[in-house]
XYZ file of C-alpha atoms in Angstrom:
565
model
C 1.474 -47.006 27.825
C 0.776 -49.588 25.119
C -1.379 -48.016 22.367
C -4.871 -49.253 21.533
C -7.041 -48.877 18.388
C -10.793 -49.491 18.232
C -12.553 -49.738 14.865
C -16.284 -49.127 14.654
C -18.438 -50.803 13.436
C -16.690 -54.177 13.815
C -18.779 -55.946 11.114
C -20.008 -54.496 7.815
C -22.503 -55.872 5.281
C -23.519 -53.518 2.479
C -24.922 -53.679 -1.020
C -22.803 -52.900 -4.028
C -22.882 -49.155 -4.764
C -23.561 -48.068 -1.166
C -21.303 -45.842 0.992
C -19.610 -46.703 4.293
C -18.412 -44.595 7.260
C -15.851 -46.117 9.642
C -14.297 -44.510 12.748
C -11.121 -45.431 14.605
C -10.291 -44.237 18.131
C -6.780 -44.576 19.604
C -5.229 -44.281 23.080
C -1.764 -44.586 24.605
C 1.151 -42.559 26.042
C 2.805 -40.888 24.270
C -0.138 -40.240 21.896
C 0.132 -42.814 19.109
C 0.144 -42.233 15.391
C -2.984 -43.565 13.624
C -2.467 -45.488 10.380
C -5.179 -46.771 7.993
C -4.365 -49.792 5.817
C -6.568 -51.029 2.946
C -6.568 -52.343 -0.626
C -9.726 -50.913 -2.172
C -10.875 -49.939 -5.613
C -13.560 -47.620 -4.291
C -12.811 -43.960 -3.656
C -12.259 -42.958 -0.025
C -11.687 -39.917 2.210
C -9.918 -39.767 5.620
C -10.561 -37.062 8.269
C -8.458 -37.099 11.487
C -8.928 -35.040 14.666
C -6.765 -35.803 17.694
C -7.138 -39.468 18.646
C -10.105 -39.984 16.355
C -10.098 -40.667 12.603
C -12.958 -41.133 10.154
C -12.816 -43.151 6.894
C -15.541 -42.621 4.293
C -15.861 -45.143 1.427
C -17.988 -44.178 -1.580
C -19.747 -46.380 -4.141
C -18.503 -49.762 -2.870
C -17.760 -52.291 -5.631
C -18.203 -56.062 -5.787
C -14.431 -56.164 -6.277
C -14.100 -54.801 -2.721
C -15.808 -57.912 -1.298
C -13.677 -59.616 1.372
C -11.190 -56.718 1.315
C -9.490 -56.089 4.649
C -9.493 -52.651 6.313
C -7.137 -52.084 9.287
C -6.683 -49.217 11.750
C -3.356 -49.301 13.670
C -2.124 -47.201 16.639
C 1.676 -46.949 16.995
C 4.038 -45.263 19.520
C 7.515 -45.922 21.011
C 6.087 -48.643 23.270
C 4.614 -50.672 20.395
C 1.595 -50.959 18.127
C -1.909 -52.414 18.223
C -4.513 -52.658 15.467
C -8.112 -53.471 14.711
C -9.504 -54.736 11.390
C -12.578 -56.015 9.543
C -13.508 -57.684 6.242
C -15.970 -55.987 3.914
C -19.023 -58.105 3.135
C -20.407 -56.677 -0.111
C -23.689 -58.072 -1.432
C -23.917 -58.109 -5.236
C -25.747 -59.931 -8.054
C -24.160 -62.896 -9.889
C -21.844 -62.446 -12.835
C -20.614 -65.300 -15.057
C -17.007 -64.340 -15.710
C -16.112 -67.455 -17.740
C -17.919 -70.181 -19.695
C -15.576 -72.259 -21.872
C -15.753 -75.017 -24.475
C -16.181 -78.564 -23.192
C -12.894 -80.341 -22.474
C -12.228 -84.039 -21.859
C -10.021 -85.807 -19.351
C -11.536 -88.839 -17.652
C -14.829 -86.921 -17.790
C -16.176 -84.206 -20.042
C -16.329 -80.798 -18.380
C -17.807 -77.410 -19.333
C -15.687 -75.004 -17.215
C -17.162 -71.856 -15.686
C -16.391 -69.109 -13.170
C -19.185 -67.249 -11.372
C -19.039 -64.405 -8.845
C -21.850 -63.313 -6.551
C -22.725 -62.715 -2.902
C -24.619 -64.486 -1.472
C -23.517 -67.634 -3.308
C -25.509 -67.898 -6.552
C -27.771 -70.823 -7.345
C -26.712 -72.431 -10.623
C -28.995 -73.979 -13.216
C -28.224 -75.449 -16.642
C -30.350 -75.633 -19.755
C -29.659 -77.903 -22.715
C -31.356 -76.617 -25.848
C -33.577 -74.452 -23.577
C -34.676 -77.439 -21.479
C -33.607 -77.876 -17.839
C -30.729 -80.322 -17.329
C -31.574 -82.993 -14.768
C -28.479 -83.507 -12.655
C -27.617 -86.848 -11.075
C -24.900 -89.483 -11.067
C -23.807 -88.791 -14.680
C -24.338 -85.038 -15.038
C -23.478 -82.788 -12.127
C -22.245 -79.289 -11.277
C -18.966 -79.398 -9.352
C -17.222 -76.454 -7.660
C -13.457 -77.053 -7.650
C -12.155 -73.789 -6.184
C -13.490 -70.748 -4.291
C -11.602 -67.446 -4.216
C -12.556 -64.229 -2.435
C -15.154 -63.337 -5.023
C -15.543 -66.257 -7.445
C -16.637 -69.874 -7.665
C -14.701 -71.952 -10.220
C -16.098 -75.274 -11.390
C -17.554 -77.246 -14.262
C -20.612 -79.078 -15.475
C -19.242 -82.639 -15.447
C -20.665 -85.166 -17.896
C -19.885 -88.836 -17.390
C -19.464 -90.499 -20.819
C -21.807 -88.169 -22.740
C -23.247 -89.322 -26.073
C -24.846 -87.595 -29.052
C -27.938 -87.127 -26.886
C -25.904 -84.658 -24.816
C -24.874 -82.525 -27.807
C -26.384 -79.067 -28.005
C -26.488 -75.531 -26.651
C -25.790 -75.262 -22.908
C -26.959 -72.208 -20.973
C -25.692 -71.467 -17.469
C -28.040 -69.370 -15.304
C -26.736 -67.923 -12.024
C -29.212 -66.352 -9.562
C -29.305 -64.841 -6.109
C -31.746 -62.411 -4.506
C -29.952 -59.405 -5.999
C -30.133 -60.481 -9.618
C -29.101 -63.022 -12.244
C -26.769 -63.580 -15.167
C -26.640 -66.165 -17.961
C -24.311 -67.279 -20.730
C -24.518 -70.013 -23.367
C -22.081 -72.197 -25.269
C -22.370 -74.991 -27.861
C -21.005 -78.413 -26.845
C -20.468 -81.426 -29.116
C -19.512 -84.775 -27.575
C -20.304 -87.496 -30.120
C -21.490 -87.990 -33.669
C -25.131 -88.976 -33.943
C -24.954 -92.732 -34.674
C -27.673 -92.872 -37.285
C -27.377 -89.504 -38.989
C -26.930 -89.681 -42.769
C -23.165 -89.181 -42.608
C -22.676 -91.603 -39.755
C -25.018 -94.162 -41.271
C -22.801 -94.197 -44.335
C -19.665 -94.638 -42.201
C -21.088 -97.443 -40.138
C -22.403 -99.160 -43.238
C -18.787 -99.609 -44.289
C -17.721 -101.224 -41.036
C -17.545 -104.928 -41.564
C -19.245 -105.553 -38.269
C -22.536 -104.453 -39.820
C -22.238 -106.317 -43.085
C -24.511 -109.255 -43.376
C -22.961 -112.499 -42.266
C -23.546 -115.001 -45.041
C -24.124 -118.498 -43.884
C -22.101 -119.323 -40.847
C -18.980 -117.182 -40.987
C -19.102 -117.127 -37.203
C -20.016 -120.226 -35.308
C -20.747 -120.732 -31.703
C -19.532 -124.047 -30.655
C -21.547 -126.362 -28.504
C -20.928 -123.560 -25.968
C -20.303 -125.858 -23.113
C -19.713 -124.953 -19.564
C -16.369 -123.862 -20.876
C -16.978 -121.352 -23.653
C -13.307 -121.088 -24.380
C -13.089 -120.741 -28.069
C -14.267 -118.962 -31.184
C -17.758 -117.813 -30.224
C -19.759 -115.324 -32.167
C -23.136 -116.952 -32.520
C -24.598 -118.923 -29.626
C -26.829 -121.225 -31.665
C -25.054 -124.142 -30.041
C -23.851 -126.098 -33.035
C -24.313 -124.466 -36.390
C -25.734 -121.299 -37.772
C -28.771 -122.225 -39.815
C -28.747 -119.165 -42.055
C -27.217 -121.255 -44.813
C -27.397 -125.022 -45.026
C -24.081 -125.073 -46.823
C -22.259 -123.541 -43.862
C -19.773 -125.862 -42.227
C -18.559 -125.765 -38.640
C -15.326 -123.969 -37.871
C -12.336 -125.037 -35.818
C -12.272 -124.220 -32.145
C -8.733 -123.036 -31.701
C -6.558 -120.092 -32.582
C -2.995 -120.624 -33.687
C -1.417 -117.821 -31.720
C -2.099 -114.395 -30.391
C -1.249 -112.351 -33.470
C -2.438 -114.631 -36.231
C -5.953 -114.788 -37.603
C -8.373 -116.860 -35.620
C -9.984 -119.908 -37.133
C -13.157 -118.045 -37.987
C -11.123 -115.610 -40.079
C -9.113 -118.339 -41.798
C -11.962 -120.694 -42.649
C -12.512 -124.343 -41.910
C -9.872 -125.672 -44.229
C -7.063 -123.204 -43.541
C -3.729 -124.894 -43.273
C -2.666 -122.640 -40.417
C -5.316 -123.855 -37.983
C -4.139 -126.426 -35.465
C -6.347 -129.451 -35.302
C -7.354 -131.558 -32.350
C -5.367 -134.624 -31.546
C -6.969 -137.719 -33.052
C -5.744 -139.692 -30.046
C -8.003 -137.833 -27.612
C -10.113 -140.316 -25.657
C -13.443 -138.997 -24.402
C -14.886 -140.700 -21.350
C -18.302 -142.280 -21.940
C -20.751 -142.344 -19.050
C -23.604 -144.867 -18.843
C -27.117 -143.434 -18.948
C -28.196 -145.390 -15.866
C -25.403 -143.725 -13.848
C -26.957 -140.264 -14.360
C -29.906 -139.346 -12.134
C -31.446 -135.943 -12.913
C -32.504 -133.918 -9.848
C -33.780 -130.548 -11.097
C -33.561 -128.171 -14.044
C -31.018 -125.348 -13.721
C -31.869 -123.490 -16.903
C -32.308 -123.597 -20.649
C -30.305 -122.173 -23.528
C -30.526 -122.226 -27.310
C -28.842 -125.658 -27.383
C -31.014 -127.435 -24.811
C -31.503 -127.736 -21.064
C -29.096 -127.884 -18.125
C -29.858 -130.080 -15.111
C -28.406 -130.686 -11.705
C -27.792 -134.422 -11.488
C -26.143 -137.141 -9.457
C -23.570 -139.224 -11.265
C -22.592 -142.683 -10.013
C -19.308 -144.539 -10.584
C -17.566 -141.387 -11.809
C -15.035 -141.101 -9.014
C -13.288 -144.042 -7.332
C -13.418 -142.167 -4.013
C -17.153 -141.408 -4.014
C -20.180 -143.472 -4.858
C -21.920 -140.461 -6.402
C -21.149 -136.794 -6.999
C -23.215 -133.796 -8.027
C -22.732 -132.780 -11.660
C -24.185 -130.363 -14.170
C -25.675 -132.115 -17.190
C -26.171 -130.332 -20.498
C -28.496 -131.884 -23.047
C -28.533 -131.349 -26.799
C -31.832 -130.598 -28.538
C -30.735 -131.296 -32.071
C -29.353 -134.705 -33.032
C -28.593 -134.233 -36.756
C -25.462 -135.743 -38.255
C -23.681 -132.386 -38.253
C -24.734 -131.770 -34.640
C -23.332 -135.150 -33.609
C -20.001 -134.425 -35.320
C -19.711 -131.099 -33.577
C -20.716 -132.713 -30.313
C -17.904 -135.261 -30.650
C -15.350 -132.627 -31.687
C -16.150 -130.373 -28.756
C -16.040 -133.299 -26.340
C -12.516 -134.068 -27.580
C -11.572 -130.429 -27.197
C -12.891 -130.170 -23.637
C -11.209 -133.422 -22.629
C -7.858 -131.802 -23.446
C -8.490 -128.825 -21.160
C -7.282 -129.563 -17.651
C -6.719 -126.647 -15.245
C -7.730 -125.739 -11.714
C -9.532 -122.606 -12.944
C -11.284 -124.162 -15.937
C -14.537 -126.004 -15.224
C -13.902 -129.775 -15.370
C -15.462 -131.767 -18.190
C -16.180 -135.356 -17.113
C -17.463 -136.922 -20.303
C -20.456 -137.688 -22.518
C -23.427 -139.983 -22.704
C -24.400 -140.911 -26.284
C -26.351 -144.129 -25.730
C -29.585 -142.469 -26.848
C -31.100 -139.052 -27.424
C -30.732 -136.506 -26.069
C -26.935 -136.399 -26.233
C -25.483 -135.371 -22.874
C -22.319 -133.595 -21.667
C -21.367 -133.898 -17.999
C -19.493 -131.142 -16.122
C -18.550 -130.477 -12.546
C -21.255 -128.645 -10.587
C -20.335 -125.177 -9.277
C -22.613 -124.614 -6.318
C -22.920 -120.821 -6.386
C -23.629 -120.327 -10.069
C -22.295 -117.651 -12.376
C -19.944 -114.974 -11.070
C -22.033 -112.024 -12.236
C -25.024 -113.085 -10.185
C -22.704 -113.859 -7.259
C -21.134 -110.377 -7.369
C -24.526 -108.679 -7.396
C -25.689 -110.824 -4.498
C -22.660 -109.768 -2.422
C -22.549 -106.062 -3.255
C -24.030 -102.853 -1.820
C -27.271 -103.356 -3.773
C -27.710 -106.972 -2.655
C -30.729 -106.050 -0.535
C -32.605 -105.389 -3.788
C -31.958 -108.966 -4.938
C -32.624 -110.945 -1.756
C -36.317 -111.412 -2.576
C -37.687 -111.192 0.924
C -34.786 -112.769 2.798
C -34.383 -111.369 6.287
C -30.585 -111.576 6.468
C -28.489 -109.234 4.380
C -25.734 -111.027 2.371
C -22.120 -110.385 3.340
C -20.480 -107.785 1.091
C -17.331 -108.772 -0.785
C -14.114 -107.222 0.481
C -11.378 -105.770 -1.690
C -9.062 -108.708 -0.953
C -11.788 -111.174 -1.973
C -12.278 -109.308 -5.249
C -8.537 -109.587 -5.909
C -8.706 -113.303 -5.064
C -11.481 -113.763 -7.652
C -9.607 -111.713 -10.271
C -6.319 -113.597 -9.997
C -8.108 -116.947 -10.398
C -9.715 -115.828 -13.665
C -6.373 -114.458 -14.863
C -4.768 -117.805 -14.017
C -7.321 -119.622 -16.182
C -6.700 -117.169 -19.041
C -2.929 -117.712 -18.808
C -3.604 -121.419 -19.308
C -5.884 -120.818 -22.304
C -3.290 -118.553 -23.911
C -0.644 -121.231 -23.395
C -2.938 -123.652 -25.261
C -3.448 -121.095 -28.065
C -7.122 -120.625 -27.311
C -8.915 -117.343 -27.850
C -11.978 -117.127 -25.626
C -13.873 -114.298 -27.422
C -16.540 -113.959 -24.722
C -14.750 -113.601 -21.393
C -17.140 -111.973 -18.878
C -18.266 -112.594 -15.301
C -21.437 -114.227 -16.630
C -19.182 -116.903 -18.161
C -17.340 -117.697 -14.927
C -18.661 -119.944 -12.159
C -18.273 -119.895 -8.376
C -17.857 -122.946 -6.192
C -17.036 -123.648 -2.542
C -14.556 -121.417 -0.671
C -14.696 -118.701 -3.311
C -13.239 -120.979 -5.987
C -13.767 -119.390 -9.412
C -13.465 -121.137 -12.777
C -13.967 -120.085 -16.372
C -16.942 -121.846 -17.912
C -20.718 -121.595 -18.243
C -23.839 -123.542 -19.094
C -24.119 -121.942 -22.508
C -27.145 -119.986 -21.306
C -25.507 -116.562 -21.199
C -27.115 -115.267 -24.354
C -30.546 -116.211 -23.078
C -30.197 -115.187 -19.426
C -27.989 -112.138 -20.159
C -29.515 -111.146 -23.484
C -28.967 -107.402 -22.850
C -25.202 -108.018 -22.750
C -25.248 -108.935 -26.452
C -25.814 -106.944 -29.615
C -27.681 -108.778 -32.357
C -26.247 -108.422 -35.853
C -28.156 -110.028 -38.684
C -30.267 -113.081 -37.953
C -28.438 -115.051 -35.251
C -25.097 -113.393 -34.558
C -24.844 -112.012 -31.022
C -21.824 -109.857 -30.131
C -20.703 -108.989 -26.574
C -19.632 -105.520 -27.724
C -19.339 -104.094 -24.197
C -16.428 -106.485 -23.613
C -14.855 -106.135 -27.080
C -11.849 -103.978 -28.120
C -11.981 -101.625 -31.129
C -10.309 -104.077 -33.536
C -12.837 -106.795 -32.696
C -15.795 -104.447 -33.165
C -14.577 -102.945 -36.425
C -12.634 -105.773 -38.083
C -13.701 -108.981 -36.293
C -10.122 -109.541 -35.212
C -9.924 -111.815 -32.170
C -6.581 -112.616 -30.544
C -5.077 -113.227 -27.133
C -4.726 -109.434 -26.957
C -8.468 -108.989 -27.470
C -8.990 -111.425 -24.571
C -6.716 -109.171 -22.484
C -9.059 -106.242 -23.206
C -12.013 -108.382 -22.074
C -10.141 -109.340 -18.904
C -9.801 -105.639 -18.087
C -13.588 -105.319 -18.401
C -14.008 -108.366 -16.155
C -11.877 -106.614 -13.507
C -14.176 -103.584 -13.831
C -17.202 -105.866 -13.362
C -15.688 -107.387 -10.229
C -14.943 -104.031 -8.598
C -18.417 -102.683 -9.412
C -20.111 -105.770 -7.928
C -21.353 -106.991 -11.301
C -22.565 -103.812 -13.000
C -22.984 -103.945 -16.754
C -20.156 -102.070 -18.529
C -21.410 -98.777 -20.000
C -24.794 -99.498 -18.399
C -25.956 -95.919 -18.982
C -25.472 -96.212 -22.765
C -27.278 -98.016 -25.579
C -25.423 -100.599 -27.687
C -24.958 -98.124 -30.542
C -23.555 -95.537 -28.125
C -21.182 -98.149 -26.672
C -19.832 -98.859 -30.148
C -19.260 -95.116 -30.602
C -17.481 -94.810 -27.245
C -15.139 -97.752 -27.730
C -14.228 -96.966 -31.340
C -13.587 -93.321 -30.381
C -11.090 -94.408 -27.738
C -13.035 -93.932 -24.521
C -12.624 -96.301 -21.580
C -14.611 -97.183 -18.473
C -14.060 -95.042 -15.405
C -12.398 -96.170 -12.213
C -14.927 -97.884 -9.909
C -15.388 -96.256 -6.522
C -14.049 -99.285 -4.606
C -11.147 -99.967 -6.979
C -7.520 -99.382 -5.859
C -5.427 -97.205 -8.151
C -3.065 -100.127 -8.855
C -5.929 -102.242 -10.173
C -7.355 -99.410 -12.310
C -3.890 -98.811 -13.776
C -3.905 -102.516 -14.660
C -7.314 -102.095 -16.358
C -5.947 -99.171 -18.369
C -3.036 -101.402 -19.393
C -5.586 -103.875 -20.771
C -7.423 -101.133 -22.678
C -4.592 -99.740 -24.774
C -5.974 -99.052 -28.250
C -3.077 -100.784 -30.013
C -3.174 -104.532 -29.222
C 0.619 -104.863 -28.973
C 0.695 -102.117 -26.328
C -1.579 -104.050 -23.938
C -0.257 -105.875 -20.902
C 0.788 -109.483 -21.340
C -1.617 -111.993 -19.786
C 1.170 -113.423 -17.586
C 2.062 -109.935 -16.369
C -1.577 -109.312 -15.437
C -1.763 -112.565 -13.481
C 1.511 -111.806 -11.679
C 0.377 -108.313 -10.675
C -3.001 -109.565 -9.433
C -1.348 -112.419 -7.539
C 1.003 -110.003 -5.754
C -1.855 -107.651 -4.879
C -3.937 -110.568 -3.595
C -1.046 -111.873 -1.471
C -0.619 -108.430 0.078
C -4.057 -108.757 1.690
C -4.901 -112.407 2.539
C -8.467 -113.473 1.869
C -10.782 -114.307 4.751
C -12.993 -116.946 3.159
C -16.268 -116.624 5.047
C -18.161 -114.882 2.257
C -20.254 -117.948 1.436
C -21.350 -118.529 5.012
């Protein structure tokens, strides 16, 4: 007869320190042997009489939780057993709380035991920590008795420095431990104030060391200060050249207006002049520091069409210096011809105001477009009943490779953009994207810029460490900015480091931190971003490599161009 073993009770839940009596009854022919099996730390006593056996456990420990106890009956026919798991209730105990460590996130590791599962609470400097998207408690592993995890901090700043206390509670008790965590120097402490004072970024800019050019649709050149023509801090300041003479040589703003190394514009450039009566203004599109931008109809511009829609940029100031800069930039823009650079048609100088005429990109700047076709678009529809179509991953790749194509062209022409961002790209029909803007970015997107001194506005969230600290702008610094543009695209237009102040962003970038992988971003694209964000400029990906990789990724998933409806 096959033996049988019956263990009673079949389920056990006891508090730590209590005792437990178990009985096991066997049957079978011949009479089976009865065997107890267990791995316990508590003391025990076994009493057997015939086919019955009694197990007494004394002073159960939390370490016995989830321990298995088996009773087995065995004879020459075979064996059969019965078992249970001990469920021991006990108060929490924090077995580990370690120093903060950094990988892609900062983490304060901990291990906590307790049954039932403890509730965890954190205090920072004796004040409750509010958890959310950027600070959260994560459990990574659960063993028989312990919960292993960390308090994860997403890009913490000096505001997160301090003493962290972990409190673990359940209905049987509580435990707490504390540890000091330091993530970032306080930006404006005495020591740090002295350090930052020595960074050239924060020295006063005398006169017009940095000039924003006429900041046309195509802001493709040396742009620090978006005052349109000249900085007015010093009347003696002269305008600077637009171009850079190579990726690793100083840019024109570093070399000065009369540097022999700066390439100059061809004197043979012929700028097209458009008659005033051929331009019919329709409505105002916006206003920047330089003047206003209008949607207009332009006649006799194309031999194939009687009139076409254009974007017209007017110039407020008409001083002699302003006119010279106006002419120089018109010559510069005339030389730029590429499918992903906004087309410059010409100028109208018959009378004031001076006018530049560009192609009209129907859907406006890329940043606004991304936000309008992202998961939060419903917040921006302003009462519209239909929800906008959300961009797909393949469409994002299509956008990215077009911008990279335009940047390859600029690099081939030895131009350093200095302010590449989605706000400075425009969207036309069929998801056509081109580099260029109305010159209104620093007015419309003022929070994207950090004001230094009187007029100088720096897009620090898009700038690499060498540009922030030493004002060094090269093709490699444009590559860094392109990586940030990719991050913008795959976050549907979020502002880089949006949870941090400008001073905290400077700290993060100069300390070597980078933006995290967006939720919708493929690993291949994030690896490409990381290749753009290498601290050493020469270690960054080449602009042609970036375009090739994006083009291959985009080809792998063809774009279905119905996004614009």
